[in-house]
Tab-separated table of C-alpha atoms in Angstrom:
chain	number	residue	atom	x	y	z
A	1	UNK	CA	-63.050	176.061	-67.475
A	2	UNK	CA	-66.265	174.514	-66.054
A	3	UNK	CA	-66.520	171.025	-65.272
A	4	UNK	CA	-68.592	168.961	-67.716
A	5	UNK	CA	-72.171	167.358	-65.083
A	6	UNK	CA	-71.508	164.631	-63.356
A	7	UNK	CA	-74.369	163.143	-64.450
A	8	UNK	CA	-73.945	160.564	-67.101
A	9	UNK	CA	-75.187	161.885	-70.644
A	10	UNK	CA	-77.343	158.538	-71.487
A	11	UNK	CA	-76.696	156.971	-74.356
A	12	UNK	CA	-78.268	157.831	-77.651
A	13	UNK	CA	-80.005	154.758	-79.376
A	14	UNK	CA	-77.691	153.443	-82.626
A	15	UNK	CA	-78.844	151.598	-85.564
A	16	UNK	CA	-79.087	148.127	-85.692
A	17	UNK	CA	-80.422	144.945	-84.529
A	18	UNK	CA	-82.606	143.885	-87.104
A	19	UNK	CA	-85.595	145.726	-85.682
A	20	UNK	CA	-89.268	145.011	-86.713
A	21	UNK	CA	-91.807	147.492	-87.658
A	22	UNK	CA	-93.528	147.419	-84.345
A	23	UNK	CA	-92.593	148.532	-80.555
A	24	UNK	CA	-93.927	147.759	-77.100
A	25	UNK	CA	-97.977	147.460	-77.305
A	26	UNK	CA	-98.611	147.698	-81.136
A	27	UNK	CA	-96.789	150.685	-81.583
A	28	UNK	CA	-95.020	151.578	-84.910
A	29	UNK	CA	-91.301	152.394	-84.684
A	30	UNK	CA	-90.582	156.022	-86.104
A	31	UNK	CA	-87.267	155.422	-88.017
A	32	UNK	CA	-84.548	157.859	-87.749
A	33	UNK	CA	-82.033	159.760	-89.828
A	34	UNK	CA	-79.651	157.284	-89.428
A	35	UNK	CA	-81.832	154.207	-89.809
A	36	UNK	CA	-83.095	155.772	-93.098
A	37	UNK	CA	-79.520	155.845	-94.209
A	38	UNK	CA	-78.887	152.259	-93.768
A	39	UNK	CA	-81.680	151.342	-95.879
A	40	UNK	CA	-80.937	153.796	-98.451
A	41	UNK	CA	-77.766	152.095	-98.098
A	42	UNK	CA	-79.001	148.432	-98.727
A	43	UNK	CA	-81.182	149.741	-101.705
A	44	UNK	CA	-78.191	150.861	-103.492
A	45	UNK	CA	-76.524	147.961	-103.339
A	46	UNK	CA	-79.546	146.191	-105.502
A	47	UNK	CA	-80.000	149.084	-107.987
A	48	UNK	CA	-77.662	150.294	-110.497
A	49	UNK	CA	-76.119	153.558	-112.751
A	50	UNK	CA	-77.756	156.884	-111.683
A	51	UNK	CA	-80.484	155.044	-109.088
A	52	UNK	CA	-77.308	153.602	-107.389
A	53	UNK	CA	-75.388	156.886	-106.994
A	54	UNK	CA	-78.457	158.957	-106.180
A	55	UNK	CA	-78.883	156.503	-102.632
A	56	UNK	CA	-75.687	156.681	-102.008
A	57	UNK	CA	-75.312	160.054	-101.805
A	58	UNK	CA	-78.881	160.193	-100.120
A	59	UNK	CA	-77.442	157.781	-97.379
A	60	UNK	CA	-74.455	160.189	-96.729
A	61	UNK	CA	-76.120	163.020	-96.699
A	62	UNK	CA	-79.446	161.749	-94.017
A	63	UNK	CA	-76.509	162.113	-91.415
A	64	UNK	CA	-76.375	166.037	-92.171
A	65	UNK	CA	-80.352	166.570	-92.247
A	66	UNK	CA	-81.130	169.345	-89.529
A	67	UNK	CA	-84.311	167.893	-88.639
A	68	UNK	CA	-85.757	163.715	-88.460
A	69	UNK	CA	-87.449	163.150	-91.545
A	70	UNK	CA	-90.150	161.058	-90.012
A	71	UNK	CA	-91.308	164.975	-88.112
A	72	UNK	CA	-91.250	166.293	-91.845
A	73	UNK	CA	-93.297	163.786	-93.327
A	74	UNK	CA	-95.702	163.589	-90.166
A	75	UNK	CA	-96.640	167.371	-90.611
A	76	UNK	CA	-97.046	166.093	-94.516
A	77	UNK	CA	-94.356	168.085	-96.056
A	78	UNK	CA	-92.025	167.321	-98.758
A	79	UNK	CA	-89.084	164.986	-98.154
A	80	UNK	CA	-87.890	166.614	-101.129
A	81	UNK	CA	-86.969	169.518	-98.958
A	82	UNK	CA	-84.089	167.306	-97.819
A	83	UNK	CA	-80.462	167.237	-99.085
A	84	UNK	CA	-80.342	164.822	-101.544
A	85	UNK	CA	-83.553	163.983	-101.765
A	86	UNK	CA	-85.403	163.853	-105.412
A	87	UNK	CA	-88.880	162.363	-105.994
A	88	UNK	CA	-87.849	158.892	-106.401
A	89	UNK	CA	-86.120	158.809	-103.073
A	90	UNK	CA	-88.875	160.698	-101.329
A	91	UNK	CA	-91.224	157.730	-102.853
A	92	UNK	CA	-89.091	155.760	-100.741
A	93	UNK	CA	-88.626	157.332	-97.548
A	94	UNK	CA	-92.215	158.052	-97.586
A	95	UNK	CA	-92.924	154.190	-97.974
A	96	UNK	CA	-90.606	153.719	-94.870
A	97	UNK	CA	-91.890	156.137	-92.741
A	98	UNK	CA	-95.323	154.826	-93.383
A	99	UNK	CA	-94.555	151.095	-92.934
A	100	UNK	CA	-90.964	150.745	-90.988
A	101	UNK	CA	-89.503	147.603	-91.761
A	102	UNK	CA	-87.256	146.501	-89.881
A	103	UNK	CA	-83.418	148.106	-89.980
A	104	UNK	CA	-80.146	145.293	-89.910
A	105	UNK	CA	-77.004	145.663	-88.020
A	106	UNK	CA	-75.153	148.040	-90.490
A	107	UNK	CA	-72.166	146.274	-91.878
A	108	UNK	CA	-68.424	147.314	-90.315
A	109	UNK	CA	-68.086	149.988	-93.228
A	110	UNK	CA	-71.798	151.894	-92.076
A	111	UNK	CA	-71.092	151.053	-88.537
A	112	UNK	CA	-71.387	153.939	-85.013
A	113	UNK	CA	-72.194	156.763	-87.411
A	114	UNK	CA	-74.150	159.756	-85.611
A	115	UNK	CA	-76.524	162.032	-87.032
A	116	UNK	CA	-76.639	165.386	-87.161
A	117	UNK	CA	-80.075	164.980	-85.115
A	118	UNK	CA	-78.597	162.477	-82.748
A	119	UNK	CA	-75.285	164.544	-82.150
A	120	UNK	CA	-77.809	167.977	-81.637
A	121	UNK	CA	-80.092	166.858	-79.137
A	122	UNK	CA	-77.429	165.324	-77.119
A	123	UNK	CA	-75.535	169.159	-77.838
A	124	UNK	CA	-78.845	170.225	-76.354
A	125	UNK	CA	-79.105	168.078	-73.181
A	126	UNK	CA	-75.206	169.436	-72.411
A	127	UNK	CA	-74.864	173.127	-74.032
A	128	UNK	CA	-71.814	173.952	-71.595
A	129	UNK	CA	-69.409	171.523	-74.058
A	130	UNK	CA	-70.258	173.972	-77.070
A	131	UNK	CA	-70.451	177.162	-74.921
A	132	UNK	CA	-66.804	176.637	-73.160
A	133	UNK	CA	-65.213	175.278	-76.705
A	134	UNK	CA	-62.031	177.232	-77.410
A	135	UNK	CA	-61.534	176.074	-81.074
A	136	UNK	CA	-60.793	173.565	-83.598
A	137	UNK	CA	-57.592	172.043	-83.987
A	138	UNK	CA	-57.822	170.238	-88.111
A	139	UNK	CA	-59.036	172.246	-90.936
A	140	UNK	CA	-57.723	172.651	-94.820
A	141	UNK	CA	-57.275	175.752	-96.609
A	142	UNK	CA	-56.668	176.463	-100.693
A	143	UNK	CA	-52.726	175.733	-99.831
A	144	UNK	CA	-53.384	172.055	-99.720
A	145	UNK	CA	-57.060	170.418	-100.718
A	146	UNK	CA	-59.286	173.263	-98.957
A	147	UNK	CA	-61.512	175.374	-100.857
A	148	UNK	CA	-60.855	178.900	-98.493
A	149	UNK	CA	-58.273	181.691	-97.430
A	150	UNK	CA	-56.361	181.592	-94.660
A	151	UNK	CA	-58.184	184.810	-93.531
A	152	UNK	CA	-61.738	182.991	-94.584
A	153	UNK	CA	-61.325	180.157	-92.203
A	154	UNK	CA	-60.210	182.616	-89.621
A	155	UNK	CA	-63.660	184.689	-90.513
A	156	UNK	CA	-65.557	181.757	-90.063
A	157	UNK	CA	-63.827	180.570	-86.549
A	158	UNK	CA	-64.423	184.163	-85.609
A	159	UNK	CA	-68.430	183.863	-86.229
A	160	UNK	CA	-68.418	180.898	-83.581
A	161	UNK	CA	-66.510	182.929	-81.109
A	162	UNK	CA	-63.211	180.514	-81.450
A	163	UNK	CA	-60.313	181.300	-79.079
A	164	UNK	CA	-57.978	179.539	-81.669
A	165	UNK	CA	-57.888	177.564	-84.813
A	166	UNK	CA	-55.408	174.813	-86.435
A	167	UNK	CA	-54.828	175.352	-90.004
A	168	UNK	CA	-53.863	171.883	-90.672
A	169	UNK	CA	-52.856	171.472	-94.907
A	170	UNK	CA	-51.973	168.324	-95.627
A	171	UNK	CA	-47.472	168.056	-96.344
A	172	UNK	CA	-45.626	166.669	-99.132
A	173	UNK	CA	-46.218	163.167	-99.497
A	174	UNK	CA	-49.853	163.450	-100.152
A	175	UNK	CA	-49.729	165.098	-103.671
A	176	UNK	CA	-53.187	164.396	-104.575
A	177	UNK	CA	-54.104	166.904	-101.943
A	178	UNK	CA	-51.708	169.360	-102.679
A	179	UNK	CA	-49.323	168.539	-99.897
A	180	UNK	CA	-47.319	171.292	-99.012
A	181	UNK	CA	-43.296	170.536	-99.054
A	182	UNK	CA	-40.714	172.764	-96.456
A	183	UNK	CA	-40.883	175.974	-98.692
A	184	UNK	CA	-44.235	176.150	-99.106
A	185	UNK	CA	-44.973	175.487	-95.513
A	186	UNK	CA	-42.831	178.547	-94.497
A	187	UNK	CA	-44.771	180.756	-97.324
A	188	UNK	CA	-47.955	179.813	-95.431
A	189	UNK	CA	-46.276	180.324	-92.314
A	190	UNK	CA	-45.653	183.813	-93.576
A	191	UNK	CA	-49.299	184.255	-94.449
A	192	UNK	CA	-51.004	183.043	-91.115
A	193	UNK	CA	-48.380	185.354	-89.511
A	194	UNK	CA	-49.962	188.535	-91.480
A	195	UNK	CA	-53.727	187.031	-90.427
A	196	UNK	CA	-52.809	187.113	-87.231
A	197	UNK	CA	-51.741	190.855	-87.124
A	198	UNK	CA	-54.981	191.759	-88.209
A	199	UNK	CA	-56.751	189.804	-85.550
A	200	UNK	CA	-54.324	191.283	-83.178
A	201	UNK	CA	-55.204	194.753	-84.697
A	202	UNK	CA	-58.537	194.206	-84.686
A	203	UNK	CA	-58.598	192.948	-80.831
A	204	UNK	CA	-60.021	189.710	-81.850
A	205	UNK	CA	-59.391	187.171	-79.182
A	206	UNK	CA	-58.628	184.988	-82.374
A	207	UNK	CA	-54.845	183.111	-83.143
A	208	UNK	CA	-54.412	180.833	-85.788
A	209	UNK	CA	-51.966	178.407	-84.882
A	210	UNK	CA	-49.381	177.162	-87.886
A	211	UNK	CA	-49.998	173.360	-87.895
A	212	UNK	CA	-49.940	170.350	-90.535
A	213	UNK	CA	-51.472	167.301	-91.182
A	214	UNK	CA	-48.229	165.577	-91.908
A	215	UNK	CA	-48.005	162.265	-93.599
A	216	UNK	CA	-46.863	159.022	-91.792
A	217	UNK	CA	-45.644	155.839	-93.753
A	218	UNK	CA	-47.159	152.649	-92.504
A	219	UNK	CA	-43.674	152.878	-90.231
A	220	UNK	CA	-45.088	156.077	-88.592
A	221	UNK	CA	-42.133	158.050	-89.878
A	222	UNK	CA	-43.169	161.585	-91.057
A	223	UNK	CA	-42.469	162.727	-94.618
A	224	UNK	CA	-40.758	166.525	-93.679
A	225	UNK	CA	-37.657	167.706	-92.638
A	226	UNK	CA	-38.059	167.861	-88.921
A	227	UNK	CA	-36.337	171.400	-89.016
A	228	UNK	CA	-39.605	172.592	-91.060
A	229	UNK	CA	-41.345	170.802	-87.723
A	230	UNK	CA	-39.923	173.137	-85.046
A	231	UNK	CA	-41.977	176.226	-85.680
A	232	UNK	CA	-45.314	174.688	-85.577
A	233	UNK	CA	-47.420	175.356	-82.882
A	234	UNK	CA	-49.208	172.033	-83.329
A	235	UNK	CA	-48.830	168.955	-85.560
A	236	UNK	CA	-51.026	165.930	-86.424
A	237	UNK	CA	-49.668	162.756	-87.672
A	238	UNK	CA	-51.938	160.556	-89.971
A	239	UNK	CA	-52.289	157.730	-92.100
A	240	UNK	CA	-53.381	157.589	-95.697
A	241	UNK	CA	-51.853	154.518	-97.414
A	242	UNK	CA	-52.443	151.281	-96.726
A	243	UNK	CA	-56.097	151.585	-95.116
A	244	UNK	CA	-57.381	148.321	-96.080
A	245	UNK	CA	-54.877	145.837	-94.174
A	246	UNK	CA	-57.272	143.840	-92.460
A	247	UNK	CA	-54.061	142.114	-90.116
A	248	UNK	CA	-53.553	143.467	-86.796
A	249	UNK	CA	-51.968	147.488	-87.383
A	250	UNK	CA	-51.042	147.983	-83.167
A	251	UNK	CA	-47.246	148.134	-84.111
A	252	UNK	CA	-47.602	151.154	-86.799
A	253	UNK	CA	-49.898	152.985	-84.256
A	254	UNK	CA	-46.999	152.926	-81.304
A	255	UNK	CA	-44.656	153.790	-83.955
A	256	UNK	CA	-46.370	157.007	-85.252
A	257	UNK	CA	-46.801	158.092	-81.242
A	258	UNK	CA	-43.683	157.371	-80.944
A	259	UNK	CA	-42.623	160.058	-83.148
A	260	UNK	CA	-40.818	162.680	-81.355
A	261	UNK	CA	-42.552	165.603	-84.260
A	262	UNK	CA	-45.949	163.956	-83.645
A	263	UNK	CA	-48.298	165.862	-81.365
A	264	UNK	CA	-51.881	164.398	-82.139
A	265	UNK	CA	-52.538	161.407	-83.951
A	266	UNK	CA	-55.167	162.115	-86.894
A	267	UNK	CA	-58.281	160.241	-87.707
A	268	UNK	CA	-56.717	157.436	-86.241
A	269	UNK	CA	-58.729	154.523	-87.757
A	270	UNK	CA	-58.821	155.630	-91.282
A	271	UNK	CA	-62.385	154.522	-92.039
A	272	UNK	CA	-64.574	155.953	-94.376
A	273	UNK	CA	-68.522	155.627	-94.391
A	274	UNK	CA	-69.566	153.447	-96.910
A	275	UNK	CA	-65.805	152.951	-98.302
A	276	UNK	CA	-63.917	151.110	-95.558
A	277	UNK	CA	-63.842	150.028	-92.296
A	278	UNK	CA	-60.403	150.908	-91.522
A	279	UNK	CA	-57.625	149.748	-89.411
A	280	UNK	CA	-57.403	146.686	-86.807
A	281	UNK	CA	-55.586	147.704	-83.441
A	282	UNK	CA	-55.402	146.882	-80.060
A	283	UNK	CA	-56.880	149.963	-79.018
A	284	UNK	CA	-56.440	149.861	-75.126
A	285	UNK	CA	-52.570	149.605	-76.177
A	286	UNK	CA	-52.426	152.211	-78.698
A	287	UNK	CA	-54.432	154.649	-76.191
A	288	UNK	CA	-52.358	153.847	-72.795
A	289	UNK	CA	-49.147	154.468	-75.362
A	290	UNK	CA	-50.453	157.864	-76.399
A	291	UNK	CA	-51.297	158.429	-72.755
A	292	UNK	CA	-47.733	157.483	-71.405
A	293	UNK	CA	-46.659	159.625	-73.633
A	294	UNK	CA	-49.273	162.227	-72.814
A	295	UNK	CA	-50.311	162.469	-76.738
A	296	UNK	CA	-53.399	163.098	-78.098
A	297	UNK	CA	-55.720	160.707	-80.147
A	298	UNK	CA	-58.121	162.589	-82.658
A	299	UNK	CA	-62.053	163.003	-83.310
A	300	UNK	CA	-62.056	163.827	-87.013
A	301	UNK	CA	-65.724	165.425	-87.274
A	302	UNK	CA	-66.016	165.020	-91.059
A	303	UNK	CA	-69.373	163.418	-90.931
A	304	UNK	CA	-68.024	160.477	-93.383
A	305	UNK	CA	-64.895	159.719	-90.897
A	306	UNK	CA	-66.035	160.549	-87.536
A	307	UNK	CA	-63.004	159.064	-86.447
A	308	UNK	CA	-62.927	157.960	-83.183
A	309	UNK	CA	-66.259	156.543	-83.068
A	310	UNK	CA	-68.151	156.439	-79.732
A	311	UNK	CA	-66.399	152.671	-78.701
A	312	UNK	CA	-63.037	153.543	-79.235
A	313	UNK	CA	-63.434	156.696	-77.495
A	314	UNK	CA	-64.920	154.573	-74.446
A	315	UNK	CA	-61.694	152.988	-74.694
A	316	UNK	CA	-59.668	155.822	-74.804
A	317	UNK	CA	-61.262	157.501	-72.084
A	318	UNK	CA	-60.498	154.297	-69.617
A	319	UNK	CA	-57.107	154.523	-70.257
A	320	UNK	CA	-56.915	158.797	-69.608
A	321	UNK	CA	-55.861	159.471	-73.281
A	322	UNK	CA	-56.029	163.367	-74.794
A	323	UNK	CA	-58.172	163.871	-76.781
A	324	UNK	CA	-58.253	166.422	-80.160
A	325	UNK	CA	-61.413	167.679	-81.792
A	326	UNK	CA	-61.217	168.930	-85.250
A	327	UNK	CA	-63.784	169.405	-88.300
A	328	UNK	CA	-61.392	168.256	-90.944
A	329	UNK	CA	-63.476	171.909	-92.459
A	330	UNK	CA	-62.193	171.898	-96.465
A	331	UNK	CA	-64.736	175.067	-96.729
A	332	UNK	CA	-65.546	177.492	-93.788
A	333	UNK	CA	-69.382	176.216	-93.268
A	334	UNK	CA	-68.008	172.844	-92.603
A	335	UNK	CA	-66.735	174.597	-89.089
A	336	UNK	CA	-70.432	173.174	-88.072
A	337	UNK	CA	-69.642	169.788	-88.186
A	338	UNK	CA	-67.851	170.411	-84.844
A	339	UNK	CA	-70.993	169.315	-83.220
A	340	UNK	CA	-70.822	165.646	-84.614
A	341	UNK	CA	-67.479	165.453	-82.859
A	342	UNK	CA	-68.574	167.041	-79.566
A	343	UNK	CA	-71.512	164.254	-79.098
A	344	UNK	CA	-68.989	161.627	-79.729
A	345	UNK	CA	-67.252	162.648	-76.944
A	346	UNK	CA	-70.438	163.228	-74.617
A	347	UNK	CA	-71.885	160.187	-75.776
A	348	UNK	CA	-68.010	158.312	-74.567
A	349	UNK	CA	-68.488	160.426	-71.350
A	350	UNK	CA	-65.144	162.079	-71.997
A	351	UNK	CA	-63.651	164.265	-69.216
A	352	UNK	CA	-63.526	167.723	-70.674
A	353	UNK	CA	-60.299	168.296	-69.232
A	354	UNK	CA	-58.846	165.520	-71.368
A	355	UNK	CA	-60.256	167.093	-74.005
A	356	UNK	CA	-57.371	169.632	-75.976
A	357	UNK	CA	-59.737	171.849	-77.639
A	358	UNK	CA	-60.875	173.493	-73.667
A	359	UNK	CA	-57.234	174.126	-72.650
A	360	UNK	CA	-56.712	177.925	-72.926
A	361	UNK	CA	-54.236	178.796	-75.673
A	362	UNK	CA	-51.384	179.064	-73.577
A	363	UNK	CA	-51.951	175.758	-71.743
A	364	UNK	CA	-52.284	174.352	-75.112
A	365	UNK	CA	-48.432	175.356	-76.442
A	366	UNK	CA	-47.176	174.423	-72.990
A	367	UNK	CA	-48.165	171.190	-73.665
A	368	UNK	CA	-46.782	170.843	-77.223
A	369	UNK	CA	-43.235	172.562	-75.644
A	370	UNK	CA	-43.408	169.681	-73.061
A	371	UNK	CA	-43.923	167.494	-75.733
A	372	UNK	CA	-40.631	169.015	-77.385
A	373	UNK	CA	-38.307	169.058	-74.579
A	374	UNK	CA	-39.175	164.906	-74.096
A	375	UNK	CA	-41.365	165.068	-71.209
A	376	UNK	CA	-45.051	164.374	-70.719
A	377	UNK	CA	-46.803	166.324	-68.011
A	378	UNK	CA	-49.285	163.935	-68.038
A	379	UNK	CA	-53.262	164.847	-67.775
């Protein structure tokens, strides 16, 4: 696997600061994707009933335009050729673009989101991090909350020339996603086993590795049998119940690493754009304790989580942690929001070889065995 440059990737300019219309010697400031979302933002929370949802979906979806609106306008086309964009919010963006005001800090909630633009022209600037990626390690399927086949996420991870893909449904204790409970998981087990014969057959390069997003309690314990654990080739441990403690959460964080069935620990932080802010830690611990125990940490690339952000991941590269990319992909196009969690990591200045998703498949379940048999092999 190549080396990532040694060259430090810059750092890519982030909302905030309360900025004023104008720049250096008169010049107007050309707001960005992810400015415009933080005022869309802010208007919603002065308008009400339709105008209210309609920025607030605007505002989620800026981070997934392809291209800066301000480069749309500027060539004077529609802003209603954006995602989410109507005529009343194009009024509005147009109004921006043509008089910037000036952009707040984002509040905690809003906070270290990138932008599809941001996250591409860094992607641009370093193309060996997508051209050496091996594959994505959480995605859903229709057995839990996913939308897709088995053999349709496989398809898709095919089309990006994958070496290997986690199927990650969510397990029993999250029944408003369809958890899966120990039966069910071997029935699926049964069913990426016949995928994977057709790969084979078809000389492929592809595997799709049997894995779970299992569900920890707020004690880190896991809510399966650990015998349904043992033929996984990967699983990720996660929180999703009491997000919105605002006390310090270190202790549940060492717990769930602690876990001897825990592999990689899933959008660690719990936050949601717009939603919540999610979990307090001391994050240098909680990294050197998944590095002791040379676990992994997650980059959940759902652009509403992108979970680690670009600090924590600065944290978590000082203290050597592994990291896991995944797309959290509930429908196979949303394999393309792997770039969002790829210019996290760039924009950190992660190592790639802490990185999971370069190991070559068999490096990959040597790790998990060592993981298994009580030892870390360290990075």
């Amino acid at each position: 696997m190549a080396r990532a440059s040694g060259s430090s990737p810059g750092r890519v300019r982030r909302p905030g600061g309360a900025r004023g219309a104008k720049r250096g010697r008169g010049r107007p400031h050309v707001l960005r994707n992810a400015e415009l979302a933080e005022l869309l933002a802010r208007e919603a929370e002065r308008a009400e009933g339709h105008a209210a949802r309609a920025l607030r979906r605007g505002s989620r979806l800026a981070f997934l335009w392809p291209e800066e609106a301000s480069a749309l306008h500027g060539r004077g086309e529609s802003l209603t050729l954006l995602a989410g964009v109507g005529p009343y919010l194009a009024r509005l963006l147009g109004g921006w673009l043509d008089d910037p005001p000036a952009v707040p800090e984002p509040p905690a909630p809003r906070r270290g989101f990138l932008a599809l633009t941001e996250a591409r022209a860094l992607l641009a600037a370093h193309p060996v991090w997508e051209a050496d990626l091996r594959g994505d390690l959480q995605m859903h399927t229709e057995w839990s909350d996913g939308s897709a086949t088995v053999g349709e996420m496989a398809a898709a991870a095919l089309e990006r020339g994958y070496e290997y893909i986690a199927i990650t449904d969510h397990s029993k204790g999250l029944k408003i996603a369809g958890g899966l409970d120990e039966e069910r998981l071997q029935e699926q087990g049964a069913e990426i086993a016949r995928v994977n014969a057709e790969l084979a057959e078809r000389m492929t390069g592809l595997t799709v590795l049997r894995s779970l997003e299992m569900n920890l309690s707020p004690a880190g314990a896991g809510d399966m049998d650990p015998r349904s654990l043992a033929g996984l080739d990967l699983v990720l441990g996660a929180f999703h119940s009491s997000l919105r403690k605002a006390d310090d959460q270190t202790a549940r964080y060492v717990a769930a690493l602690r876990n001897p069935h825990v592999h990689v620990l899933g959008h660690p932080r719990g936050r949601v754009y717009n939603f919540r802010p999610g979990l307090a830690a001391d994050w240098a611990r909680v990294f050197a304790t998944a590095a002791e125990l040379d676990k992994a940490v997650e980059v959940d690339a759902f652009p509403d989580r992108q979970d680690l952000d670009v600090d924590l991941l600065e944290i978590a590269r000082r203290e050597g942690t592994r990291i896991s990319l995944g797309t959290d992909a509930h429908h196979p196009w949303q394999l393309g929001f792997i770039e969002l969690g790829l210019a996290a990591a760039i924009q950190a200045q992660i190592p790639r070889e802490q990185v999971l998703n370069y190991m070559p498949l068999e490096d990959l379940r040597d790790w998990v065995e060592r993981l298994r048999d009580g030892g870390g092999g360290g990075i």
